[in-house]
Coordinates of C-alpha atoms in Angstrom, one line a residue:
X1 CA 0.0 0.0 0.0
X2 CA 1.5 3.1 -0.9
X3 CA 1.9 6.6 1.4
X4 CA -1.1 8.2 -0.3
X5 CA -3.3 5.1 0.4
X6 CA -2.4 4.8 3.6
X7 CA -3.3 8.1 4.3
X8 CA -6.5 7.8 2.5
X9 CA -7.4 3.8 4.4
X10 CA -6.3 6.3 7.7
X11 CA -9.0 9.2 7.0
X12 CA -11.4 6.9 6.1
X13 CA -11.2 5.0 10.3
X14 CA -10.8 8.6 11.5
X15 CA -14.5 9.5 9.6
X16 CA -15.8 6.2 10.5
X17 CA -15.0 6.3 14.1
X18 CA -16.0 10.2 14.5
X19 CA -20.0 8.6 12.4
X20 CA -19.9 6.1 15.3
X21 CA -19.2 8.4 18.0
X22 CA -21.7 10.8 16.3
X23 CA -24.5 8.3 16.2
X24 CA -24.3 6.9 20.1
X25 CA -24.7 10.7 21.4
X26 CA -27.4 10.7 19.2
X27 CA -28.8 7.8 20.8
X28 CA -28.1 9.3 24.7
X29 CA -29.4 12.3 23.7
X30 CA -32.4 11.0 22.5
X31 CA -33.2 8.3 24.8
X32 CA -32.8 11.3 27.1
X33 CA -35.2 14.0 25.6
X34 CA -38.1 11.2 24.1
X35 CA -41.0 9.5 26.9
X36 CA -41.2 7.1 24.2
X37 CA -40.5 3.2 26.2
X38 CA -38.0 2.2 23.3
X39 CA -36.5 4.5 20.7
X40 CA -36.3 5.0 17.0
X41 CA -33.6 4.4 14.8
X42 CA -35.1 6.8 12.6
X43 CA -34.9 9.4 15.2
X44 CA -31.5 8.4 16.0
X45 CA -30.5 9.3 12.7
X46 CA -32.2 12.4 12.1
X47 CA -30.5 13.1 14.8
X48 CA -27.0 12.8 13.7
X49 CA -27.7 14.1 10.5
X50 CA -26.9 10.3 9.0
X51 CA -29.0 7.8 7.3
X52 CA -30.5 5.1 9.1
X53 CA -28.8 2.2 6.8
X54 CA -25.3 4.2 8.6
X55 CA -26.6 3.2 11.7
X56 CA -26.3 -0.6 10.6
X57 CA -22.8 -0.2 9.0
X58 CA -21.5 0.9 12.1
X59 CA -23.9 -1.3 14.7
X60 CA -25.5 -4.7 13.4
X61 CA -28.1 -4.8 15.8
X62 CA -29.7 -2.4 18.6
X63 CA -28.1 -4.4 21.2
X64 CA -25.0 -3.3 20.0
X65 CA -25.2 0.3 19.6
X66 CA -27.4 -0.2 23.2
X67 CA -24.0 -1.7 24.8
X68 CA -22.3 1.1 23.1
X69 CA -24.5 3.7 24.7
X70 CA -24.2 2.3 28.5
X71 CA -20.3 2.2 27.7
X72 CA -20.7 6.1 27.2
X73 CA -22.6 7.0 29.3
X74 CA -21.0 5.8 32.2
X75 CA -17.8 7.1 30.5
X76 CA -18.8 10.6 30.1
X77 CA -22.1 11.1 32.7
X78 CA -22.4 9.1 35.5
X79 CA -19.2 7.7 35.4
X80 CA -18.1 4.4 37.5
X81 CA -16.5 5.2 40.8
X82 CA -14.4 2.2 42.0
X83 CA -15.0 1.2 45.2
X84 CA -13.1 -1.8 47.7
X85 CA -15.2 -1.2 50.9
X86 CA -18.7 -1.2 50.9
X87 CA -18.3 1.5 53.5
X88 CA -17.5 3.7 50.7
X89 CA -20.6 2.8 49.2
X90 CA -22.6 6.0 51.1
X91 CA -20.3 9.1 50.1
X92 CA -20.2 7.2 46.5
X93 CA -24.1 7.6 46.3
X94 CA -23.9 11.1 47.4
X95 CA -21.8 11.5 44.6
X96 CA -23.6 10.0 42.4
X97 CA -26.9 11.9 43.3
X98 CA -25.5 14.7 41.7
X99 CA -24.5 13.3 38.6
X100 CA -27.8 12.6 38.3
X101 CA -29.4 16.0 39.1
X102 CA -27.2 17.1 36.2
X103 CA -28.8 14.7 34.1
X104 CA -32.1 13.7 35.7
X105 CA -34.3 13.1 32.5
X106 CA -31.6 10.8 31.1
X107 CA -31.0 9.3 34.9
X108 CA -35.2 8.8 34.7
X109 CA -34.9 7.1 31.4
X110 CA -31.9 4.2 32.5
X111 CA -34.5 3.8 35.3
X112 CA -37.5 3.3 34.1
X113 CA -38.0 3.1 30.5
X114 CA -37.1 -0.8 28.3
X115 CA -34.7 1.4 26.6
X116 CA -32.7 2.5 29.4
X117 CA -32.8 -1.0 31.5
X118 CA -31.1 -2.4 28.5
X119 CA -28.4 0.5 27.8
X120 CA -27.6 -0.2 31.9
X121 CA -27.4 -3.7 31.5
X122 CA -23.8 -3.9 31.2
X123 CA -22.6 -1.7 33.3
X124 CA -25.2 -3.0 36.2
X125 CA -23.6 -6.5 35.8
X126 CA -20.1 -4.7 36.4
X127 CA -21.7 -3.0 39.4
X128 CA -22.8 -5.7 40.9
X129 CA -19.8 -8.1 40.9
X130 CA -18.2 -5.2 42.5
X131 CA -20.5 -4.8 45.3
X132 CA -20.0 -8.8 45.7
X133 CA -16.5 -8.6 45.6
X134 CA -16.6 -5.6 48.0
X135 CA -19.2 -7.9 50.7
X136 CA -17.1 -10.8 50.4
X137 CA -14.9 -10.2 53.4
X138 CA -18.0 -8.9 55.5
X139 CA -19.9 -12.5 55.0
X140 CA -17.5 -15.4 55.7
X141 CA -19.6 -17.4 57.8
X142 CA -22.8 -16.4 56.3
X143 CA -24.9 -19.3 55.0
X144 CA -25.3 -18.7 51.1
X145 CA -29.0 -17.1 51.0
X146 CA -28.1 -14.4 53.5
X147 CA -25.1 -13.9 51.8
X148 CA -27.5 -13.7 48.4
X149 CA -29.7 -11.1 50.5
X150 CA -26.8 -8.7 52.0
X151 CA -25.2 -8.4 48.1
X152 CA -29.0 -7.6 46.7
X153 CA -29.5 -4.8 49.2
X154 CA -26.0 -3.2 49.5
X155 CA -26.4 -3.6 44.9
X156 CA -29.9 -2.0 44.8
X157 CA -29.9 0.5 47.4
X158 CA -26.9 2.1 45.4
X159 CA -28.8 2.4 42.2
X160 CA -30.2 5.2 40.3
X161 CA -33.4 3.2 41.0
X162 CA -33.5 4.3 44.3
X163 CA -32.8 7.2 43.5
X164 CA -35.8 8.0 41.4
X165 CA -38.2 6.4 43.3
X166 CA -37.6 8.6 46.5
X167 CA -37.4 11.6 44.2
X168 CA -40.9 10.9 42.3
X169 CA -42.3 9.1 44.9
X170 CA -42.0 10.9 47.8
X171 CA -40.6 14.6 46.5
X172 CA -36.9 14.1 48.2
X173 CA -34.4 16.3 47.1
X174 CA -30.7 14.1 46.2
X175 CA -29.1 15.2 49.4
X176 CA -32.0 13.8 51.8
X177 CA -32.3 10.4 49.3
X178 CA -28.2 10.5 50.1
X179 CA -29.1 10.9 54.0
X180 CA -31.8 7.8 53.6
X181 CA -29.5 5.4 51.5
X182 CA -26.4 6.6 53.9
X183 CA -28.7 5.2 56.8
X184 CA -29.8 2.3 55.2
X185 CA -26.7 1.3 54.5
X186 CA -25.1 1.9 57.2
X187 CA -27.5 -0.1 59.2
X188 CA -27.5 -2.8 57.0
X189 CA -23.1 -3.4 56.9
X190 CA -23.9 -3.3 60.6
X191 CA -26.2 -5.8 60.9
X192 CA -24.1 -8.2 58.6
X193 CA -21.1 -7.7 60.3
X194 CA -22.6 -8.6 63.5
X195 CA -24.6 -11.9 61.7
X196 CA -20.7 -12.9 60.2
X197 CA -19.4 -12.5 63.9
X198 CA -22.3 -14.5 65.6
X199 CA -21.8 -17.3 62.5
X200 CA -18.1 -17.3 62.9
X201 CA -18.2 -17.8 66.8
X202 CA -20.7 -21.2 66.0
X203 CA -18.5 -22.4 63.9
X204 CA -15.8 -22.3 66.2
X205 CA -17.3 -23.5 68.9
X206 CA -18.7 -27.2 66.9
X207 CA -21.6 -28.3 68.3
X208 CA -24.5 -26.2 70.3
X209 CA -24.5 -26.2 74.4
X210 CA -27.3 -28.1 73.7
X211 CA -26.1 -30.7 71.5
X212 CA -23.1 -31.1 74.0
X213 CA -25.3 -31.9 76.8
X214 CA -27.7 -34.0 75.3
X215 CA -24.2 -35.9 74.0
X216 CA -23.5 -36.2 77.5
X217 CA -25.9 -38.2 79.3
X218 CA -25.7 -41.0 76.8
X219 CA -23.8 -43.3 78.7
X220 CA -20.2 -44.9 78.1

């Protein structure tokens, strides 16, 4: 391939990559402005001034330029905060409360419209291996159920779900749903803590007292 080719094959990624690009703000922006429960590919592409056939070339199917949409928005909006601890998980929600007042009719729309549940798929399933990886040293001794339970509610009470439902529901403003889900979380690590300890000390100890005693008047 000679210089002038390569230039041209180089031009022609640059164009291609800045369509795609184009296309999935199209597709935020939308998803953010429309009530509609799914969105139109036509309306993506008026748009960003492309035809819909271009919205093809560059996705092959919705659930692609969906996955493509939840990759930027949590990118450039909402943006992933890493967490270890779930004792970070409080000031992270506060944080996130006002990424979402920023945004709230696009924060709405990942909540509650079929649209927005699958653009937040993927980075929900991230989410919640982190919140499992974050519990795991909290629930040791925990049988597997109430481990099940403590990773559901740390995951869900750190959501934008919650965050909508307290603010359509009940009129909260993001720094009292932040106080709520603080409380609720910090009253739920709490209690799972002091479950793991209480599991952890019948495990060492074998059998019950009243096992042990009932073991001991069976005769020699």
């Amino acid at each position: 391939m000679s210089t002038v080719e390569r230039h041209g094959a180089s031009l022609r990624d640059e164009y291609a990559e800045m369509t795609r690009r184009r296309i999935v703000a199209a597709f935020v922006e939308t998803l953010e402005d429309e009530e509609a429960d799914d969105i139109s590919m036509a309306a993506v592409a008026k748009r960003a001034k492309v035809a819909e056939r271009t919205i093809y070339r560059h996705f092959k199917t919705r659930a692609e330029l969906f996955a493509a949409a939840g990759e930027w928005i949590e990118d450039n909006v909402f943006s992933y905060i890493p967490f270890t601890s779930p004792d970070e998980l409080p000031e992270i929600f506060r944080k996130l409360c006002k990424r979402f007042d920023r945004h709230p009719h696009l924060a709405r729309a990942i909540a509650m419209t079929r649209a927005g549940r699958r653009v937040r798929a993927g980075f929900r399933r991230h989410l919640i291996d982190q919140h499992r990886k974050a519990m795991a040293p909290l629930v040791r001794h925990l049988p597997a159920k109430e481990v099940r339970q403590a990773e559901a509610l740390a995951s869900y009470l750190n959501n934008v779900l919650a965050w909508n439902a307290m603010r359509e529901d009940f009129g909260m403003t993001s720094a009292e749903i932040a106080d709520a889900i603080e409380w609720a979380l910090t009253t739920l690590l709490k209690d799972v803590r002091q479950r793991d300890a209480a599991a952890a000390r019948g495990g060492r100890s074998g059998k019950s007292p009243r096992k042990r005693t009932a073991a001991a008047k069976v005769p020699a």
